[in-house]
Coordinates of C-alpha atoms in Angstrom, one line a residue:
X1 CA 164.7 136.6 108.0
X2 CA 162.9 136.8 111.1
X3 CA 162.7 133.9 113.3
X4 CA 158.8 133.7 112.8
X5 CA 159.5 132.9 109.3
X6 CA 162.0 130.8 109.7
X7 CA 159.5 128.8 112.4
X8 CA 156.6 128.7 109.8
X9 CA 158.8 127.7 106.8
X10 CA 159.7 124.4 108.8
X11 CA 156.1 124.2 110.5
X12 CA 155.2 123.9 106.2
X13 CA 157.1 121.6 105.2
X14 CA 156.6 119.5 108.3
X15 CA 153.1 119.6 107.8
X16 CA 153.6 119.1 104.1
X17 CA 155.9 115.9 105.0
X18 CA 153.4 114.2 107.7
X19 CA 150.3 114.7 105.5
X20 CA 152.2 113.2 102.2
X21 CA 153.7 110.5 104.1
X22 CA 150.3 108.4 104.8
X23 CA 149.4 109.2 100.9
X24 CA 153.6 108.2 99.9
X25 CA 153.1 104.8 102.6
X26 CA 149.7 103.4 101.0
X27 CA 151.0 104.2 97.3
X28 CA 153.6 101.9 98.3
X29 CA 151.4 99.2 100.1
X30 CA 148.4 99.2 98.9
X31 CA 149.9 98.0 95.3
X32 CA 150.9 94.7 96.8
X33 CA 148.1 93.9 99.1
X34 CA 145.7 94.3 95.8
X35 CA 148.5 91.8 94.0
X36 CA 148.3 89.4 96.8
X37 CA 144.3 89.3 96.7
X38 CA 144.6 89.3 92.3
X39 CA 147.1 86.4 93.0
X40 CA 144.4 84.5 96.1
X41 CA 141.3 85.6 93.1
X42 CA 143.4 83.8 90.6
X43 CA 143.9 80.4 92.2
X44 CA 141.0 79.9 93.9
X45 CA 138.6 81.6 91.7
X46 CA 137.1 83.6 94.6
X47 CA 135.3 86.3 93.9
X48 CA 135.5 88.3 97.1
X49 CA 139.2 88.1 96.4
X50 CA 138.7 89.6 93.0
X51 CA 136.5 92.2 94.8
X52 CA 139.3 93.1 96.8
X53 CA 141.7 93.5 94.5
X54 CA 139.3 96.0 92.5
X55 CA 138.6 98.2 95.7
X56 CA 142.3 97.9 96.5
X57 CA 142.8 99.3 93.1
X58 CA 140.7 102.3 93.5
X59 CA 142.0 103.0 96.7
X60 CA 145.6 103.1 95.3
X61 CA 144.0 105.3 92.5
X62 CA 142.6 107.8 95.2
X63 CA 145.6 108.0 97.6
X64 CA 148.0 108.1 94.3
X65 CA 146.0 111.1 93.0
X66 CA 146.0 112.9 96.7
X67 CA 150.0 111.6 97.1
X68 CA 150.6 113.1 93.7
X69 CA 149.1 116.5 94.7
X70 CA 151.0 116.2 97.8
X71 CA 154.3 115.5 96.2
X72 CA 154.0 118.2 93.7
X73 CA 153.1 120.8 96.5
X74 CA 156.6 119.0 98.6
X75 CA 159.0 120.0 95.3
X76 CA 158.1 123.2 94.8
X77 CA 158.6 124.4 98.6
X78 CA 161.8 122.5 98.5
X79 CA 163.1 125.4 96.0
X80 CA 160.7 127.9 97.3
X81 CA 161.3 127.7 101.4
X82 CA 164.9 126.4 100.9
X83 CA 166.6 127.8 98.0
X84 CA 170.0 128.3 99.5
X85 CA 170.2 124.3 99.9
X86 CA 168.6 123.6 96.4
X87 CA 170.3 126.1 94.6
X88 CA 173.8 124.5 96.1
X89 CA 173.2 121.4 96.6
X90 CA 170.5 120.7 94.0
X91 CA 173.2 119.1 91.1
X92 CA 174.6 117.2 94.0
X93 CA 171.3 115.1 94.7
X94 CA 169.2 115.7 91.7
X95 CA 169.9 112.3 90.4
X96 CA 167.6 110.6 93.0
X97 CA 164.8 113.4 92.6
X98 CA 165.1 112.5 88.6
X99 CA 164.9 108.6 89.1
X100 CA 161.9 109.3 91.3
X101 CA 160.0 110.9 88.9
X102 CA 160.6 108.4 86.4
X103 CA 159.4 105.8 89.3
X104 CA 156.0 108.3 89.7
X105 CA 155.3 107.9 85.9
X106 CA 155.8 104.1 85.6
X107 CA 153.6 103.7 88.7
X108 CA 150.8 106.3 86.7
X109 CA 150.6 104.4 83.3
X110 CA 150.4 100.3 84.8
X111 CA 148.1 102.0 87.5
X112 CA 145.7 102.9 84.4
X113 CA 146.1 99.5 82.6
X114 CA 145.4 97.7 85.7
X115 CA 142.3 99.8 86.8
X116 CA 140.9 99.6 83.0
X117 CA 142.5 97.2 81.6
X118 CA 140.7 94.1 83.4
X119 CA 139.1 91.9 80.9
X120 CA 140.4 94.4 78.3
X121 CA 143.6 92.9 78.4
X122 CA 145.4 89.5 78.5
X123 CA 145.0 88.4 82.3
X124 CA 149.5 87.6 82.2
X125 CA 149.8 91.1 81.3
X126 CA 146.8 92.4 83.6
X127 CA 148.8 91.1 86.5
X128 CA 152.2 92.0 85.1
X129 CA 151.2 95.7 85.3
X130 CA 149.6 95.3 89.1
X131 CA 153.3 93.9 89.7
X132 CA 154.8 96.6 88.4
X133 CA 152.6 99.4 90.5
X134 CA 154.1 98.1 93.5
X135 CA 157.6 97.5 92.0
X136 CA 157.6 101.9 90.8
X137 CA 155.5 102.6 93.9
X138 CA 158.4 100.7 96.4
X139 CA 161.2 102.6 93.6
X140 CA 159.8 106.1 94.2
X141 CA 160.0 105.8 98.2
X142 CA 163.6 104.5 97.5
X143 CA 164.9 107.5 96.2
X144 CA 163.0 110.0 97.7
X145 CA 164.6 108.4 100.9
X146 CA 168.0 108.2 99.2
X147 CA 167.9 112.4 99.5
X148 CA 166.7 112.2 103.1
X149 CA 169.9 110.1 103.9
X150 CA 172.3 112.2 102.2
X151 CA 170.8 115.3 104.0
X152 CA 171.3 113.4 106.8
X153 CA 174.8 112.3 105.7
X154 CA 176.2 113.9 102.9
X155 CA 178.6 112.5 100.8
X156 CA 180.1 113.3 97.2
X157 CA 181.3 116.6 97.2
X158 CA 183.8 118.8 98.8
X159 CA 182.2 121.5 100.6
X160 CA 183.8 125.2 100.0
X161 CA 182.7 128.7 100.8
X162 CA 181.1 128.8 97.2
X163 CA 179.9 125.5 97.3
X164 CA 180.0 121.7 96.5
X165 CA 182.7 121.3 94.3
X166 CA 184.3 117.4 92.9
X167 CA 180.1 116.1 92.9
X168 CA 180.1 112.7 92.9
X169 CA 176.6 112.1 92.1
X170 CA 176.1 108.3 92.2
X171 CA 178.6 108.3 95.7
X172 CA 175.9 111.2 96.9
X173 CA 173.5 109.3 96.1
X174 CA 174.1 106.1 98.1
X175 CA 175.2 107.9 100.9
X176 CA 176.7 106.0 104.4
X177 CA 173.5 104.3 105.8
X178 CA 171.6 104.4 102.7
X179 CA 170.7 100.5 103.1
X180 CA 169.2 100.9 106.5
X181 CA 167.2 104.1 106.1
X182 CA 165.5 103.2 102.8
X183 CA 164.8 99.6 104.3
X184 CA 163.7 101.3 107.3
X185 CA 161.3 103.6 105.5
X186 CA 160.2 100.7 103.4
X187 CA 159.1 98.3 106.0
X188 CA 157.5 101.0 107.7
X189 CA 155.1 101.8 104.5
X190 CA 154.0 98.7 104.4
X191 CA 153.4 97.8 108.6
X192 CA 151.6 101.1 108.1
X193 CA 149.1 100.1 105.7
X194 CA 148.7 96.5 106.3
X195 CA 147.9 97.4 110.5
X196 CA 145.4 99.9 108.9
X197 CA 143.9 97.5 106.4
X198 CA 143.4 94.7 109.3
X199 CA 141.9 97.4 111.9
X200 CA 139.6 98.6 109.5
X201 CA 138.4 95.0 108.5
X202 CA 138.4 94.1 112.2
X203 CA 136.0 97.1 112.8
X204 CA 134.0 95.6 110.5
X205 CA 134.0 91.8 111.5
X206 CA 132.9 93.1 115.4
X207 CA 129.8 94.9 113.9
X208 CA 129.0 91.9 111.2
X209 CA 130.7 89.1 112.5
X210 CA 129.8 86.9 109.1
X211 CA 130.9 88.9 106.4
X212 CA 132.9 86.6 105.0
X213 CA 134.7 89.3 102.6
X214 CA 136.2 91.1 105.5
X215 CA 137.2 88.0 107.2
X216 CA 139.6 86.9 103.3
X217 CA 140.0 90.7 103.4
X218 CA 141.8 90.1 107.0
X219 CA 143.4 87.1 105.8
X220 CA 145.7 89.2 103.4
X221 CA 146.1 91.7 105.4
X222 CA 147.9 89.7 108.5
X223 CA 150.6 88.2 106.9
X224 CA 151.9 91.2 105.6
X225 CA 151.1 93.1 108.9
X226 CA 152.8 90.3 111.2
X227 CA 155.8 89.6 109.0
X228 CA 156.9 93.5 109.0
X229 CA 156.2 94.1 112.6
X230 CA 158.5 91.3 113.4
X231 CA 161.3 92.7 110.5
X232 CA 161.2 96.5 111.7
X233 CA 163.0 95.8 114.7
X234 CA 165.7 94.2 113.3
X235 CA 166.0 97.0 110.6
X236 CA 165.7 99.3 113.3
X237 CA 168.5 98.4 115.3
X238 CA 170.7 97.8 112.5
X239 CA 169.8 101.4 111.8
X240 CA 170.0 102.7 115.3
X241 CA 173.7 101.4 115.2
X242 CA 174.3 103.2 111.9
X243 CA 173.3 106.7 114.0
X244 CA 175.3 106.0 117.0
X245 CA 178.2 105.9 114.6
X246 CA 177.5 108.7 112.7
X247 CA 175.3 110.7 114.2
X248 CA 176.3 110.6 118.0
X249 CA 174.3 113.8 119.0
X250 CA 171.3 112.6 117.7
X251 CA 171.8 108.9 119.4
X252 CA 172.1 111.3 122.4
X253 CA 168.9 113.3 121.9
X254 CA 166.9 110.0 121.1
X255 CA 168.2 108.5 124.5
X256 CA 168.0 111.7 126.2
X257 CA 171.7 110.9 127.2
X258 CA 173.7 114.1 128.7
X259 CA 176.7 112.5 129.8
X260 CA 179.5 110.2 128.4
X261 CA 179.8 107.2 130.0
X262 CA 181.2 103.8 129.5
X263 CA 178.6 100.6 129.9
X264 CA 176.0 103.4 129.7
X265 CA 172.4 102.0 131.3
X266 CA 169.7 102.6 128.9
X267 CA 166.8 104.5 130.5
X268 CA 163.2 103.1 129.9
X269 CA 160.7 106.0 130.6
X270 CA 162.4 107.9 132.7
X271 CA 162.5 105.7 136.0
X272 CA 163.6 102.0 134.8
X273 CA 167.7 101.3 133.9
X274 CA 168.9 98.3 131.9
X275 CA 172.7 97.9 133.2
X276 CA 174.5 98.9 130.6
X277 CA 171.5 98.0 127.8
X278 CA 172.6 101.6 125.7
X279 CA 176.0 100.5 125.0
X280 CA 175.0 96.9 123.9
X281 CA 172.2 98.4 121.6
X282 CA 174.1 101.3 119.9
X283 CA 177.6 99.4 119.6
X284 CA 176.6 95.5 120.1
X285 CA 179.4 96.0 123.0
X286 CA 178.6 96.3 127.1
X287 CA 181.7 98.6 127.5
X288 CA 181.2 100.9 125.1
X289 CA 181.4 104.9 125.2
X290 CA 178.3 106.4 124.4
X291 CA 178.7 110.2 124.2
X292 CA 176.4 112.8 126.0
X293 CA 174.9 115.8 124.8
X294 CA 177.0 117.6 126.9
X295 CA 180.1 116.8 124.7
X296 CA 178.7 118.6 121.7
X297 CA 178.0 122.7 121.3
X298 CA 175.3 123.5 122.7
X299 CA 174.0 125.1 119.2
X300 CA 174.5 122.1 117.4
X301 CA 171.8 119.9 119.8
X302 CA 168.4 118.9 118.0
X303 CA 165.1 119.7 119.9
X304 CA 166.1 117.3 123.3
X305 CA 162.8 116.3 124.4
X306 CA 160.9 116.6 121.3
X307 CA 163.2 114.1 119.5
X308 CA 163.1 111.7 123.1
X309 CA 159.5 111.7 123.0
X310 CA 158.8 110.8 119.8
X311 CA 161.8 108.1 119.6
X312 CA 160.0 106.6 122.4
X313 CA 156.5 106.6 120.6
X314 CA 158.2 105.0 118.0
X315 CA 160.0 102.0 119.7
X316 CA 156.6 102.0 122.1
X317 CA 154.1 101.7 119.2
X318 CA 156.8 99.2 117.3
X319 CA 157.2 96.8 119.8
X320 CA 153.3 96.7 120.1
X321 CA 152.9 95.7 117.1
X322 CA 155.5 93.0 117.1
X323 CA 154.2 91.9 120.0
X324 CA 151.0 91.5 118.4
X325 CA 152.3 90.0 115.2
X326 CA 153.7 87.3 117.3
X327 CA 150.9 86.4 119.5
X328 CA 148.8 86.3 116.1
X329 CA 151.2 83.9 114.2
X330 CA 151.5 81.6 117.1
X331 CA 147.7 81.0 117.2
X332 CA 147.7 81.0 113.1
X333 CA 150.5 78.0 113.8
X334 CA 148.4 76.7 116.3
X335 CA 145.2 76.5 114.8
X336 CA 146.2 76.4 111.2
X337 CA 144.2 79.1 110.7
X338 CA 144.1 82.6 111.4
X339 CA 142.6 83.9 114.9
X340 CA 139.1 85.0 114.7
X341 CA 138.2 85.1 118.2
X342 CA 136.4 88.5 119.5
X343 CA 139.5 89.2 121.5
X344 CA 142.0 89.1 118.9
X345 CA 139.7 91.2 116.7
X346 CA 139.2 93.9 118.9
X347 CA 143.2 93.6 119.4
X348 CA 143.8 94.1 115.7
X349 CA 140.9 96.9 115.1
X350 CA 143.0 99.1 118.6
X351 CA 146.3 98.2 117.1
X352 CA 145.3 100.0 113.1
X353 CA 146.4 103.3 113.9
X354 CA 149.8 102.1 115.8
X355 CA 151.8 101.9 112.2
X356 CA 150.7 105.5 111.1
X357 CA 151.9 106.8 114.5
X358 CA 155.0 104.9 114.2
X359 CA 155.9 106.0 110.9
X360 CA 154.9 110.1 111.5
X361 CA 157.1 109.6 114.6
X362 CA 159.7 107.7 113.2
X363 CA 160.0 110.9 110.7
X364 CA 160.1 113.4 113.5
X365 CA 163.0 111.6 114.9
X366 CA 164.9 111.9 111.5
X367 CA 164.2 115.1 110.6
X368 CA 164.3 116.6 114.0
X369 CA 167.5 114.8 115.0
X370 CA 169.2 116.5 112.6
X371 CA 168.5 120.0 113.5
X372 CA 169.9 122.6 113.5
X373 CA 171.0 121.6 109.7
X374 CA 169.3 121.1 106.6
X375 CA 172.6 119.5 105.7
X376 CA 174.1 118.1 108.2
X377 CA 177.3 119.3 109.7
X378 CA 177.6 121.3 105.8
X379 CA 174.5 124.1 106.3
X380 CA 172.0 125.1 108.8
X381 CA 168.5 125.2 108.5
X382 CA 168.7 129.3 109.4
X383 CA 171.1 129.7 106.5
X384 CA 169.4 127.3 103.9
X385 CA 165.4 129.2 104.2
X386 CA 164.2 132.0 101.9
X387 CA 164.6 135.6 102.6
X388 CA 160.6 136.3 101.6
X389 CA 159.0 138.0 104.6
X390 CA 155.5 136.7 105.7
X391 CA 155.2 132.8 105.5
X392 CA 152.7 132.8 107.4
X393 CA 150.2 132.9 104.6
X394 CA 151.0 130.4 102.7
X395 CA 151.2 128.3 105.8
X396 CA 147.5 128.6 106.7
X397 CA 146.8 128.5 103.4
X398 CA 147.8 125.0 102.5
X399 CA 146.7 123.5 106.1
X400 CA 143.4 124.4 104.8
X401 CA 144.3 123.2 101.9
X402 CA 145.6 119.8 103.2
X403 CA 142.9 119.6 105.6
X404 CA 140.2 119.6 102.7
X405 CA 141.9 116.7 100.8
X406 CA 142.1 115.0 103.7
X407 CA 138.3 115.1 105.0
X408 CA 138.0 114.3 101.1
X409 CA 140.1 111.4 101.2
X410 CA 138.2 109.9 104.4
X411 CA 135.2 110.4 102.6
X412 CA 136.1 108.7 99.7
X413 CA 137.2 105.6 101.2
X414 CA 134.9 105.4 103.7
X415 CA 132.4 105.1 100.8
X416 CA 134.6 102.4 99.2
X417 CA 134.2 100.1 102.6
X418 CA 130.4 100.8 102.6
X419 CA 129.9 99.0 99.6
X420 CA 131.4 96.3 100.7
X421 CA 129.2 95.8 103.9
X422 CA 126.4 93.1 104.1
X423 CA 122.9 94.3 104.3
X424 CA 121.0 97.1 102.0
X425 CA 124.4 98.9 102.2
X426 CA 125.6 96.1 99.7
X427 CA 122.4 96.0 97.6
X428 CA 123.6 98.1 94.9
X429 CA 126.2 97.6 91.9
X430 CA 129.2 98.9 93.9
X431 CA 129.2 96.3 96.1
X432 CA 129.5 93.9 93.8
X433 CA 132.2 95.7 92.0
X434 CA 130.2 97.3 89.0

């Protein structure tokens, strides 16, 4: 295996990874958002709310169909670019991979009785299956993360030189940190989609400021959006503290930290120092050792300034947004309503791209600060890939693959917000949900 190879067999799967993600984030969000605006249809017999709820629906249809493509394409590189790691470690984790696919079917059938079976069915069990997208849709991200936190600390086997022996498969499953990465990576799905759902929707109240279905389409959007964005941090320190534990090279890469020290200063880009702030974040304690990079191997650090940069995109776009969430909800308690001033519109329309860059990141972080394993501390990536010359072909193949569904997918959606706009654009039977 040439190094080439081994370079375009991760560049795949990384690309593979950030493309699903968006498609695996609104399969998870968009589910409740369109149970929130079924629930607002329901009691107040509004129907822009009931609009909403059907175009949230179609959305989840489209994204699920793209997500599902995705996915699909995700498995079978897993045994095709890595078959060293799924071919030994595959019994150890398959339990999560199996629970996930019974998560994806669930989320398929009560997807089709809610997008067909309004009116067709009793309206208890109508909303009962809208429910229960979002409940298979939140399951599905659960275990798929479940894997990514036992690659990141495995658990439930004994490793010898012909593999796992003594598998444990429940104790792989949870693996230490389980709680805070699938949180994590829960919260982030839906701060991703609701801070999309309100830019949009503010792109479209600063163009027609009286469309009164964007402004209730805002109104459900916002609670969601401000409630994670001032949760994530909290997750995310808890989880920060989990890596400093157990992943001290990564902490280091994160922080760009080369030396040990005690009471170690946390570094704010690259010119501003907090006395001591690293140690009281990573260990809640202002004299604690934090170790540098420089106490590890040298071939055992992750991508230094790759993984900084894009841990400090992360906590920059993050706090942003919870800065943003709170600056909303203190004018929503206010004015007992929420803000609708041009300024906070424009605010929310810049800040609907800051939770998809927050979540790629937040990957890149994970699955860069763990190089160079596929397993950490267990096998390493260069050991785990497949010995099949020439990857570079199916590389460029599915980025022009993924780069076709993707122009689809804007496509699609951006005709599902045109019919929704006032004017001759609305005229027609889509806009009224027909």
């Amino acid at each position: 295996m040439c190094m080439a190879d081994l370079l375009y067999a991760r560049a795949q799967m990384g690309l593979s990874l950030a493309f699903h993600i968006v498609f695996a984030a609104a399969g998870v969000a968009l589910p409740v958002l369109m149970v929130l605006s079924d629930l607002k249809a329901r009691r107040t017999g509004d129907s822009d709310y009931r609009l909403l709820s059907q175009k949230l629906a179609k959305g989840t249809a489209i994204l699920f169909a793209v997500g599902a493509v995705s996915g699909t394409v995700l498995s079978f590189e897993l045994g095709l670019l890595w078959p060293e790691f799924m071919g030994q470690y595959g019994e150890v984790i398959g339990l999560p991979f199996s629970l996930e696919g019974v998560a994806f079917f669930t989320e398929a059938i009560f997807l089709g009785i809610y997008l067909y079976g309004r009116e067709r069915v009793s309206p208890g069990l109508h909303l009962f299956s809208g429910i229960m997208v979002a409940v298979s849709g939140a399951a599905s991200a659960f275990f798929v993360t479940l894997v990514n936190t036992f690659m990141n600390n495995p658990s439930g086997f004994t490793a010898t030189a012909g593999g796992p022996t003594d598998v444990q498969p429940l104790v792989a499953m949870f693996s230490p940190g389980w709680q805070y990465q699938t949180s994590h990576v829960l919260l982030s799905c839906y701060q991703a989609s609701a801070f999309a759902m309100a830019g949009i929707h503010a792109f479209v109240l600063l163009r027609h400021p009286g469309a009164a279905f964007h402004r209730k389409a805002l109104s459900v959007a916002l609670p969601l959006a401000c409630v994670t964005a001032l949760l994530q941090p909290l997750v995310g320190d808890l989880s920060a503290k989990h890596v400093a534990r157990a992943q001290p090279v990564k902490l280091a890469a994160m922080e760009s930290h080369f030396e040990t020290e005690r009471g170690a200063p946390l570094r704010l880009g690259g010119g501003v120092e907090i006395p001591k702030g690293l140690s009281i974040l990573a260990f809640a304690d202002p004299n604690a050792e934090v170790k540098g990079l420089n106490d590890f191997p040298r071939d055992e650090w992750p991508p230094v300034p790759k993984v900084h940069l894009a841990f400090q995109l992360m906590v920059g776009t993050g706090s942003l947004m919870a800065l943003l969430a709170l600056v909303t909800l203190a004018q929503r308690w206010r004015k007992k309503a929420w803000p609708d001033g041009k300024g906070m519109t424009w605010a929310w329309l810049l800040a609907g791209p800051l939770g998809v860059v927050a979540l790629e990141a937040g990957w890149l972080v994970t699955e860069w600060g763990r190089q160079p394993w596929i397993l950490r501390g267990v096998m390493r990536t260069a050991e785990a890939v497949t010995p099949v010359p020439h990857l570079s072909a199916p590389f460029w193949t599915f980025t022009a693959v993924y780069l076709f569904l993707g122009v689809t997918v804007v496509f699609l959606m951006v005709r599902q917000v045109k019919g929704t706009l006032p004017g001759p654009l609305a005229s027609g039977g889509e806009a009224h949900g027909h």
